Every structure is written in structure tokens, then in C-alpha cells.
Coordinates of C-alpha atoms in Angstrom, one line a residue:
X1 CA 0.5 27.7 -14.6
X2 CA -2.0 26.8 -16.9
X3 CA -4.9 25.2 -15.3
X4 CA -8.1 23.2 -16.6
X5 CA -11.2 24.1 -15.4
X6 CA -13.8 21.6 -14.9
X7 CA -17.6 23.1 -15.0
X8 CA -21.0 20.9 -14.7
X9 CA -23.5 22.5 -17.2
X10 CA -25.1 23.6 -14.1
X11 CA -23.9 26.4 -13.9
X12 CA -25.2 29.7 -16.9
X13 CA -22.3 30.9 -19.4
X14 CA -21.7 34.2 -18.0
X15 CA -21.5 33.1 -14.4
X16 CA -18.7 30.8 -15.3
X17 CA -17.0 33.1 -17.5
X18 CA -16.9 35.2 -15.2
X19 CA -15.2 32.7 -13.0
X20 CA -12.7 31.7 -15.5
X21 CA -11.6 35.6 -15.8
X22 CA -11.1 36.1 -12.1
X23 CA -9.2 32.6 -11.7
X24 CA -5.4 34.7 -11.7
X25 CA -6.6 36.9 -8.7
X26 CA -8.3 34.1 -6.5
X27 CA -4.7 32.0 -7.7
X28 CA -1.8 34.1 -8.8
X29 CA 0.3 33.6 -12.1
X30 CA -3.4 30.8 -13.0
X31 CA -4.5 30.9 -16.3
X32 CA -7.3 28.8 -17.6
X33 CA -6.3 27.0 -21.2
X34 CA -9.3 24.6 -21.4
X35 CA -12.6 23.2 -20.0
X36 CA -13.3 19.7 -19.3
X37 CA -18.4 19.5 -19.3
X38 CA -18.6 16.4 -16.4
X39 CA -22.2 17.7 -16.4
X40 CA -25.1 17.1 -18.0
X41 CA -26.0 20.6 -19.2
X42 CA -29.0 21.4 -17.3
X43 CA -28.1 25.4 -17.8
X44 CA -25.1 25.1 -20.5
X45 CA -24.9 22.2 -23.0
X46 CA -22.3 21.4 -24.9
X47 CA -23.1 23.3 -27.8
X48 CA -23.4 26.2 -25.4
X49 CA -19.8 25.7 -23.5
X50 CA -18.0 26.5 -26.8
X51 CA -19.0 29.9 -26.4
X52 CA -16.5 30.0 -23.2
X53 CA -13.4 32.0 -24.2
X54 CA -11.2 28.8 -23.7
X55 CA -11.7 25.3 -25.1
X56 CA -14.0 23.3 -24.1
X57 CA -14.0 19.1 -23.6
X58 CA -17.1 17.4 -24.0
X59 CA -17.2 13.9 -24.6
X60 CA -19.4 11.8 -22.4
X61 CA -21.1 13.9 -19.5
X62 CA -21.7 12.7 -16.3
X63 CA -25.6 11.4 -16.5
X64 CA -28.3 13.3 -15.6
X65 CA -26.7 15.2 -12.4
X66 CA -28.8 12.9 -9.9
X67 CA -25.7 12.0 -8.2
X68 CA -25.5 7.8 -9.7
X69 CA -22.1 7.0 -9.0
X70 CA -21.7 4.8 -5.6
X71 CA -18.8 6.1 -3.6
X72 CA -16.9 3.0 -4.9
X73 CA -14.7 5.0 -6.7
X74 CA -15.1 2.6 -10.3
X75 CA -18.0 5.8 -10.8
X76 CA -19.8 3.7 -12.6
X77 CA -21.4 5.6 -15.6
X78 CA -21.8 8.9 -15.6
X79 CA -19.3 9.0 -13.1
X80 CA -16.6 6.8 -15.3
X81 CA -17.6 9.2 -18.6
X82 CA -16.5 12.1 -16.0
X83 CA -13.1 11.1 -15.5
X84 CA -13.1 9.8 -18.7
X85 CA -13.7 13.4 -20.5
X86 CA -10.9 14.7 -17.8
X87 CA -8.1 12.4 -18.6
X88 CA -8.7 13.5 -22.1
X89 CA -8.3 17.2 -21.2
X90 CA -5.6 16.9 -19.2
X91 CA -3.9 14.6 -22.4
X92 CA -4.6 17.5 -25.1
X93 CA -3.9 20.4 -23.2
X94 CA -1.2 19.2 -20.6
X95 CA -1.8 21.5 -17.7
X96 CA -0.6 22.4 -14.8
X97 CA -3.3 22.4 -12.6
X98 CA -7.2 21.2 -12.1
X99 CA -9.2 23.6 -11.1
X100 CA -12.7 22.4 -10.3
X101 CA -15.8 24.8 -11.0
X102 CA -18.0 22.2 -11.1
X103 CA -20.8 21.3 -7.1
X104 CA -23.1 18.9 -6.3
X105 CA -25.3 16.8 -7.7
X106 CA -23.2 16.7 -10.6
X107 CA -19.9 15.6 -9.1
X108 CA -20.4 14.7 -5.1
X109 CA -17.6 14.7 -2.4
X110 CA -16.8 11.5 -3.2
X111 CA -17.1 11.6 -6.2
X112 CA -14.6 14.3 -6.3
X113 CA -12.6 12.0 -4.6
X114 CA -12.2 9.6 -6.9
X115 CA -11.8 12.2 -9.8
X116 CA -8.5 13.5 -7.4
X117 CA -7.3 10.2 -7.6
X118 CA -7.2 10.1 -10.6
X119 CA -5.6 13.7 -11.2
X120 CA -3.4 13.2 -8.9
X121 CA -2.4 10.0 -10.3
X122 CA -1.3 12.1 -13.5
X123 CA 1.3 13.9 -11.1
X124 CA -1.0 17.3 -11.2
X125 CA -2.7 19.3 -8.1
X126 CA -6.4 19.2 -7.8
X127 CA -7.7 22.8 -6.3
X128 CA -11.8 23.7 -5.3
X129 CA -13.1 26.5 -4.2
X130 CA -11.8 25.5 -0.3
X131 CA -9.9 22.3 -1.0
X132 CA -6.2 21.6 -2.2
X133 CA -4.2 18.1 -3.2
X134 CA -1.4 17.8 -4.3
X135 CA 0.8 15.0 -5.6
X136 CA 3.0 13.5 -2.7
X137 CA 6.5 14.4 -3.7
X138 CA 8.6 10.6 -4.3
X139 CA 11.8 12.0 -5.5
X140 CA 13.8 9.2 -7.8
X141 CA 16.4 8.1 -4.7
X142 CA 16.8 4.5 -5.5
X143 CA 20.1 4.1 -8.3
X144 CA 19.2 0.3 -9.0
X145 CA 15.8 -1.3 -10.2
X146 CA 13.5 -1.1 -6.8
X147 CA 9.9 -2.7 -5.7
X148 CA 7.4 -0.8 -3.4
X149 CA 5.0 -3.1 -1.6
X150 CA 2.1 -0.2 -0.2
X151 CA -0.8 -1.9 1.2
X152 CA -5.0 -0.7 2.3
X153 CA -4.1 -0.2 5.8
X154 CA -2.0 -2.3 8.6
X155 CA -1.5 -5.8 9.7
X156 CA -2.8 -6.4 5.4
X157 CA 0.4 -8.7 5.3
X158 CA 2.9 -6.3 3.4
X159 CA 5.8 -7.1 5.9
X160 CA 4.6 -11.0 4.4
X161 CA 4.4 -9.7 0.8
X162 CA 8.2 -8.3 1.0
X163 CA 9.7 -11.3 2.7
X164 CA 8.3 -13.6 -0.3
X165 CA 9.2 -11.5 -2.6
X166 CA 12.7 -11.0 -1.7
X167 CA 13.0 -14.8 -0.9
X168 CA 12.3 -15.5 -4.6
X169 CA 14.5 -12.6 -5.6
X170 CA 17.8 -14.0 -4.2
X171 CA 17.0 -17.8 -5.6
X172 CA 16.6 -16.0 -8.8
X173 CA 20.2 -14.6 -7.8
X174 CA 19.0 -11.0 -7.5
X175 CA 18.8 -10.2 -3.9
X176 CA 17.3 -7.3 -3.1
X177 CA 17.7 -5.1 0.3
X178 CA 14.6 -4.1 1.8
X179 CA 14.4 -0.8 3.3
X180 CA 11.2 -0.5 5.9
X181 CA 9.1 2.2 7.8
X182 CA 7.3 2.1 10.9
X183 CA 5.8 4.1 13.5
X184 CA 8.5 2.1 16.1
X185 CA 12.0 2.5 13.4
X186 CA 15.0 3.1 14.3
X187 CA 16.2 7.1 15.3
X188 CA 18.5 6.9 12.2
X189 CA 18.0 4.6 9.2
X190 CA 19.9 0.6 10.6
X191 CA 21.2 -1.7 8.2
X192 CA 20.5 -5.1 9.1
X193 CA 22.7 -7.8 7.1
X194 CA 21.6 -11.4 8.5
X195 CA 24.8 -12.7 8.2
X196 CA 26.4 -10.1 10.9
X197 CA 23.7 -8.8 12.9
X198 CA 22.6 -11.0 15.8
X199 CA 18.5 -12.1 15.3
X200 CA 18.3 -14.4 18.0
X201 CA 16.0 -14.4 20.6
X202 CA 19.1 -13.4 22.8
X203 CA 20.3 -10.6 20.4
X204 CA 16.5 -9.0 20.6
X205 CA 16.4 -9.7 23.8
X206 CA 19.6 -7.2 24.3
X207 CA 18.0 -4.5 21.7
X208 CA 14.6 -5.0 23.8
X209 CA 16.9 -4.1 26.9
X210 CA 17.9 -1.3 25.4
X211 CA 14.8 0.4 24.5
X212 CA 14.4 -0.2 21.2
X213 CA 11.6 -2.3 19.2
X214 CA 13.0 -5.0 18.8
X215 CA 10.0 -6.8 16.6
X216 CA 10.5 -3.6 13.8
X217 CA 9.3 -4.6 10.5
X218 CA 13.6 -4.1 9.4
X219 CA 14.6 -7.3 11.6
X220 CA 11.6 -8.8 10.8
X221 CA 11.9 -9.0 7.2
X222 CA 15.9 -9.4 8.0
X223 CA 14.6 -12.4 10.0
X224 CA 12.4 -14.0 7.9
X225 CA 13.6 -12.8 4.1
X226 CA 17.1 -13.6 4.7
X227 CA 18.3 -10.4 3.7
X228 CA 19.6 -7.2 4.2
X229 CA 17.7 -4.7 5.6
X230 CA 17.4 -0.9 6.4
X231 CA 15.2 0.4 9.0
X232 CA 13.3 3.9 9.5
X233 CA 10.9 5.6 10.9
X234 CA 8.0 7.9 9.6
X235 CA 4.9 9.8 11.6
X236 CA 1.7 9.8 10.4
X237 CA 0.2 9.6 6.8
X238 CA -2.1 11.4 3.9
X239 CA -4.9 10.7 2.4
X240 CA -2.8 10.2 -0.4
X241 CA -0.3 7.9 1.7
X242 CA 2.5 10.8 2.1
X243 CA 4.0 10.3 5.9
X244 CA 3.9 13.7 7.7
X245 CA 7.4 13.2 8.3
X246 CA 10.4 10.1 7.9
X247 CA 14.2 9.4 7.1
X248 CA 13.0 7.1 4.4
X249 CA 14.7 8.7 1.1
X250 CA 18.2 8.8 3.9
X251 CA 16.8 4.9 4.1
X252 CA 17.7 4.7 0.6
X253 CA 20.7 6.4 0.3
X254 CA 21.8 3.7 2.5
X255 CA 20.8 0.7 0.7
X256 CA 21.9 2.4 -2.4
X257 CA 25.8 1.5 -0.9
X258 CA 25.0 -1.7 -1.2
X259 CA 26.1 -4.7 -3.7
X260 CA 22.6 -6.0 -3.7
X261 CA 21.4 -5.5 -7.4
X262 CA 17.6 -4.6 -6.6
X263 CA 15.6 -3.4 -3.9
X264 CA 12.5 -4.0 -2.1
X265 CA 10.7 -0.7 -0.8
X266 CA 8.3 -1.5 1.9
X267 CA 5.3 1.3 2.9
X268 CA 3.8 1.0 6.7
X269 CA 0.0 0.6 6.9
X270 CA -1.7 3.0 4.1
X271 CA 1.8 5.8 3.9
X272 CA 3.7 5.1 0.7
X273 CA 7.3 5.2 0.7
X274 CA 8.0 8.5 -0.1
X275 CA 10.1 8.0 -2.7
X276 CA 10.3 6.8 -7.0
X277 CA 9.7 3.3 -7.2
X278 CA 10.4 1.4 -11.0
X279 CA 6.8 -0.8 -10.4
X280 CA 4.2 -1.5 -7.2
X281 CA 2.8 -4.1 -5.4
X282 CA -0.6 -3.1 -3.3
X283 CA -1.8 -5.9 -0.8
X284 CA -5.2 -5.6 0.6
X285 CA -7.1 -7.9 2.4
X286 CA -10.1 -9.8 0.8
X287 CA -12.4 -8.5 3.2
X288 CA -11.4 -4.7 2.9
X289 CA -14.1 -2.6 2.6
X290 CA -14.0 -1.9 -0.7
X291 CA -15.0 1.5 -0.5
X292 CA -11.9 2.8 1.1
X293 CA -9.7 0.9 -1.3
X294 CA -11.2 1.5 -4.5
X295 CA -12.7 4.9 -3.6
X296 CA -11.7 8.7 -2.2
X297 CA -8.0 8.2 -2.2
X298 CA -7.6 4.7 -2.0
X299 CA -7.9 4.7 -5.9
X300 CA -4.8 6.8 -5.8
X301 CA -2.7 3.9 -4.3
X302 CA -5.0 1.4 -6.7
X303 CA -3.5 3.1 -9.9
X304 CA -0.2 3.1 -8.7
X305 CA 0.3 -0.6 -8.2
X306 CA 1.3 -3.0 -11.2
X307 CA 0.2 -5.3 -8.7
X308 CA -2.2 -6.0 -6.4
X309 CA -2.1 -8.9 -3.8
X310 CA -5.6 -10.3 -2.4
X311 CA -4.4 -11.5 0.9
X312 CA -6.8 -13.1 3.4
X313 CA -8.8 -14.6 0.7
X314 CA -10.7 -17.4 2.8
X315 CA -14.3 -16.9 1.6
X316 CA -14.9 -17.5 5.7
X317 CA -13.1 -14.3 6.1
X318 CA -14.3 -11.6 3.6
X319 CA -17.8 -10.8 3.6
X320 CA -17.3 -8.9 0.0
X321 CA -15.2 -11.9 -1.4
X322 CA -12.0 -12.1 -3.0
X323 CA -14.4 -11.5 -6.7
X324 CA -15.9 -8.8 -5.2
X325 CA -12.7 -7.0 -4.6
X326 CA -10.9 -7.8 -7.8
X327 CA -13.9 -7.1 -9.7
X328 CA -13.9 -3.4 -8.0
X329 CA -9.6 -3.4 -8.4
X330 CA -10.4 -4.0 -12.1
X331 CA -13.2 -1.1 -12.4
X332 CA -10.1 1.8 -11.7
X333 CA -7.1 -0.4 -12.9
X334 CA -8.1 -2.0 -15.5
X335 CA -4.8 -3.6 -16.7
X336 CA -3.9 -4.6 -13.4
X337 CA -2.8 -8.1 -12.2
X338 CA -4.1 -9.8 -9.1
X339 CA -3.3 -12.9 -7.6
X340 CA -5.2 -13.9 -4.5
X341 CA -3.6 -15.8 -1.4
X342 CA -4.2 -16.7 2.1
X343 CA -1.6 -17.0 5.1
X344 CA -0.6 -20.2 6.4
X345 CA 2.6 -20.4 9.4
X346 CA 5.5 -21.0 9.2
X347 CA 8.0 -22.0 12.2
X348 CA 11.6 -21.3 11.5
X349 CA 12.5 -23.8 13.4
X350 CA 11.0 -27.5 14.0
X351 CA 7.9 -28.2 15.7
X352 CA 7.4 -31.2 15.4
X353 CA 6.3 -33.8 18.3
X354 CA 5.8 -30.6 20.7
X355 CA 3.8 -29.0 22.8
X356 CA 2.7 -25.0 21.2
X357 CA 1.3 -22.2 22.8
X358 CA 1.2 -19.9 19.4
X359 CA 0.3 -16.3 19.3
X360 CA -0.5 -14.0 17.0
X361 CA -1.3 -11.2 14.9
X362 CA -3.8 -12.9 12.8
X363 CA -7.4 -12.6 13.3
X364 CA -9.0 -14.6 15.6
X365 CA -11.3 -16.5 13.1
X366 CA -8.2 -17.6 11.1
X367 CA -6.9 -19.1 14.2
X368 CA -8.4 -22.4 13.9
X369 CA -6.9 -22.6 10.3
X370 CA -3.8 -22.2 11.2
X371 CA -3.7 -24.5 13.9
X372 CA -4.5 -26.5 11.8
X373 CA -2.1 -26.1 9.4
X374 CA 0.6 -26.2 12.1
X375 CA -0.5 -29.9 13.1
X376 CA -1.1 -31.2 9.8
X377 CA 2.1 -29.9 8.1
X378 CA 4.5 -29.2 10.8
X379 CA 3.5 -31.5 13.4
X380 CA 3.6 -29.5 16.4
X381 CA 0.6 -30.0 18.8
X382 CA -1.0 -26.5 19.7
X383 CA -2.5 -26.4 23.0
X384 CA -3.0 -22.8 23.3
X385 CA -3.1 -20.2 21.2
X386 CA -3.6 -16.1 21.6
X387 CA -4.3 -13.5 18.7
X388 CA -3.4 -10.9 20.8
X389 CA 0.1 -9.9 20.2
X390 CA -0.7 -6.6 18.8
X391 CA -3.0 -6.1 22.1
X392 CA -1.0 -5.8 25.2
X393 CA -3.2 -6.1 28.5
X394 CA -5.6 -9.2 26.2
X395 CA -1.8 -11.0 25.5
X396 CA -0.4 -10.6 29.0
X397 CA -3.7 -12.2 30.5
X398 CA -3.3 -15.0 27.4
X399 CA 0.2 -15.7 28.8
X400 CA -1.0 -15.8 31.9
X401 CA -3.7 -18.1 32.1
X402 CA -1.2 -20.1 29.0
X403 CA -1.4 -23.9 29.3
X404 CA 1.6 -26.1 29.9
X405 CA 3.5 -25.9 26.6
X406 CA 7.0 -26.8 25.9
X407 CA 7.3 -23.8 22.3
X408 CA 6.6 -20.4 22.5
X409 CA 5.3 -20.5 18.4
X410 CA 5.0 -16.1 17.9
X411 CA 5.1 -14.0 15.5
X412 CA 8.0 -11.6 15.5
X413 CA 5.7 -8.5 15.4
X414 CA 4.4 -5.6 18.6
X415 CA 5.2 -6.9 21.2
X416 CA 6.5 -10.7 20.8
X417 CA 9.8 -9.5 22.0
X418 CA 8.9 -7.3 25.3
X419 CA 6.6 -9.3 26.4
X420 CA 5.3 -12.9 25.3
X421 CA 9.7 -13.8 25.1
X422 CA 10.2 -12.9 28.3
X423 CA 7.2 -15.1 30.1
X424 CA 8.3 -17.5 27.9
X425 CA 12.0 -17.4 29.2
X426 CA 10.4 -17.6 33.3
X427 CA 8.8 -20.7 32.3
X428 CA 11.7 -22.3 30.9
X429 CA 9.9 -22.7 27.0
X430 CA 12.1 -23.2 24.5
X431 CA 11.2 -19.3 21.7
X432 CA 10.5 -20.2 17.7
X433 CA 9.6 -17.3 15.6
X434 CA 7.3 -18.3 13.1
X435 CA 6.4 -16.7 9.7
X436 CA 3.4 -16.2 7.6
X437 CA 3.7 -17.5 4.4
X438 CA 1.9 -16.7 1.1
X439 CA -0.4 -19.7 -0.8
X440 CA -1.7 -19.1 -3.7
X441 CA -5.7 -18.8 -4.2
X442 CA -6.1 -17.9 -7.5
X443 CA -6.0 -15.1 -10.1
X444 CA -3.6 -14.3 -13.0
X445 CA -1.0 -17.0 -12.0
X446 CA 0.4 -17.5 -8.8
X447 CA 2.3 -15.2 -6.6
X448 CA 5.9 -16.3 -7.3
X449 CA 5.2 -16.3 -10.9
X450 CA 3.6 -12.2 -11.1
X451 CA 6.1 -11.0 -8.1
X452 CA 8.7 -12.0 -10.7
X453 CA 7.0 -10.2 -13.5
X454 CA 6.9 -7.8 -11.8
X455 CA 10.6 -7.0 -11.0
X456 CA 11.5 -7.9 -14.8
X457 CA 9.2 -5.0 -14.9
X458 CA 11.0 -2.3 -12.0
X459 CA 14.3 -3.6 -14.2
X460 CA 13.1 -2.7 -17.4
X461 CA 11.9 0.9 -16.2
X462 CA 14.7 1.7 -14.6
X463 CA 17.0 0.8 -17.8
X464 CA 14.7 3.2 -19.9
X465 CA 14.7 6.1 -17.1
X466 CA 18.5 5.5 -16.5
X467 CA 19.4 5.8 -21.0
X468 CA 16.4 8.8 -21.2
X469 CA 19.0 10.8 -18.5
X470 CA 21.8 9.6 -19.9
X471 CA 20.3 11.0 -23.2
X472 CA 19.0 13.9 -21.8

């Protein structure tokens, strides 16, 4: 194992040299081939470091050692310089592992995590005295071009984005198969073809009656996008997005058997699909914690991405603002494309002239906008709402107090089928499922334009990768 060691200039030359010589004993099979100086050189500057037994990349180093990084992942000033130095050393010496011999104050815990994101993105382990980060395994499983849709957390809008992309591709004559994973997914990968699978209210109630999660993401995708989907399950999620366990690879293998020419690989929460994707879209709400999105190992997801979709970008919802989020994202990945969007409810059946009770997972602060849109664009009269679709106790209370209505308008998520739908049926109400449709509000073009360009990028990369494998 060829190791690149990180030194901070705060240790004297003899101490660093002795530690480098001891690396094979500490990490069997590891030999240091180069060092990257990431500190200001209080005890060892670049000239002194040249006396080490291995080459040293100095570049520009991390300021004055006073901890100028703000932890948000962009590593302003010296932190960004430290990243640049390490990446330059990786490019020059092609190590197999990065071993961190530094300490505070040059690299504090936040700066190290941000640096780890960049190292993992280069496909290398990042190791220190009492820690180790390994790149999440993402083997090539898909036999056709693929676009991953990942997110900065739960309820960011990944499913809506994946479904919207699927509709775009289908309209362009390139329908995909969506492969989804969820905490409540089926025991084995399940193919759902909307042409043959019963996605009616009765069909979903029958699934719930069998003890199934009848609002799982792959069912929602199939209903909202009208394309074939595969449902899988996962448990847990690592700091860089790897699930502890999943059936996802088997789900992709099932999707490979379909005739559709493309795959959309949908993540779950912060978990990233544990297979290779040819291009990646990351969904981030405008009010997300910037430090978590662009700092720590959140930066790894940003680095993976070709497109960042900022959702819920109404200024009233976003404490930091979509513009501030975009600036932070670009500081981590300068070349990434960014689009700003909002969600608007879209009933799958007409509600014009009817009284509707609207149930959603949207935050309470968004309800007034949703209601105004439903009444203006779809002609319904919303007589009550509940933002508690994912909170069963509160939802039950809201349904119990529900005003007289003709229609239950509900998203296919969380407790929709096993709680909300039966209550509506008992009260003689019709059930209409409601999609969340993307509306562009700014950025590097409309979502439709940039999403199709991202899909084309995936095709180009797939073709290039395939040609290389055939000639290897």
C-alpha cells in the first residue's frame, strides 16, 4: 500500500521522520511514498520538510494555524489550500491510502472531515491515529445508463425529483426503470409495472391488508411517474451514505432484465444507492443546514453530484436562502450545475368544484401555499388540511376532527393507505392521490433542461465506460 502522509508543520522533523519509518509496523503492508504539508510550518517549514526521506508537496498551506476554517466544508482560505495541496499530491504520487499525521489547530475535526470527503471522492481510504474512512463500495451492476437521485436527508423531495425525471425521459422516448430503496421496502426486490400492477386504492388497500407497506417509494414512483419500478429495502446509513444492509444490487439486476433503455437509481434519506451510477442528482431543501450539506462528509455527496436540485426554495421557508446554499455548494464543487425549484400539489384526478381534505408530508409553513395552488389551479375547495401524514398520532387526531368533505386528497406516503384511506372510506369520501410536481424558480436553467442534459451525460459516460471495458 502506497501511503500519502499529511504533515502539519507543528511537529519537529525528527518526530515526523520516526513516525513515517514506523508506518509499516502500525499499518502492515503500508509504505509512505510522499507527504503533503498542510500546515503553516511553525516547527517545520517547506525547506525543513525537504529533509524528510520522502518527497514533500508543499503548495500553499493552511494559514496561520489559528483554526480559520468555519466547518462548512468549503474550507475557506487555508482550509481550501490544504485540500488543494492534498489533491495535488494524490494526482502526482497516486497513493493507495492517505494517512493523517496532523493534529489541531491546523486541521480541526471539521476540517478533517471535509478533507476526508475529498479523499473518499478520489476513491482512497483516509486513515488517522484512531479513525479510518473507506470509500463506500459502489460496484458496477447496471447494464444500461443510470442516473442516481440522492439527497441531503429525508423529506427533501427525492421521490418527486426521480418521478419527474422519469416522466421527462419517457416523454423523450427513453423511459427508465426506477430502482428505489426504503426503510419499509419489500423483503426481496419487487418489480411494479403500472401496466399490470394494481395501483388503485383497492389494490393498495389489499397490499396493506397483507401487512405490506402500501405507500413504499417504488409504489409511489410507479403511480406518479407511470413507469416500471423496482422496490428494494435498506437499513441504516453511514456518514458517506453507505447502507448497513440492502437488497439494492439485486434490484438493479432485476431492472437490467427490463427493455427500458435507462435506469433512475433513487436513494433513501441520506443513503446513496450502493452501486455505480453514470451521473448523479442531489436533492437539497433550501433551508437545509449548510454545515451538514457542505461540511463533514456531506461534502462527499456534493462532490458525487453533477446536478444539485434546491427544493422548497420559497424565501419564507429558507432561513439561509437558496442563494446562500448555492454559494456553499459551488465552493465545494465549482463545476456543479444548480437549479432552484418549489413543489406544487397535483391531484391525479380532477377535484374541481369539490370539497377536499388535503393530507401531506409538507411542513406546516407550506400549507397555505399548497391550498392556494389547489384552489386556483385545480378548482377544488380545500376545507381542511393535515401536514401530519408521517405522524400517525397527530394524523389520527386531524382525521377525527376532519370537516365534511367529498374527497380525501392525499400523497402516497407514510400512513396514507393504512390510516388515512380507511378513515376516508368509512366516511364515504372518494380518495384522490396527489403528486408533488416541480416548478423551476431559478439557477442554471429549468429543471427539465438540466435534467435531460444530465441524463445525456450519463449516456455518454456509459458509452465511454463500455468502450473502455471492451478494449481493456
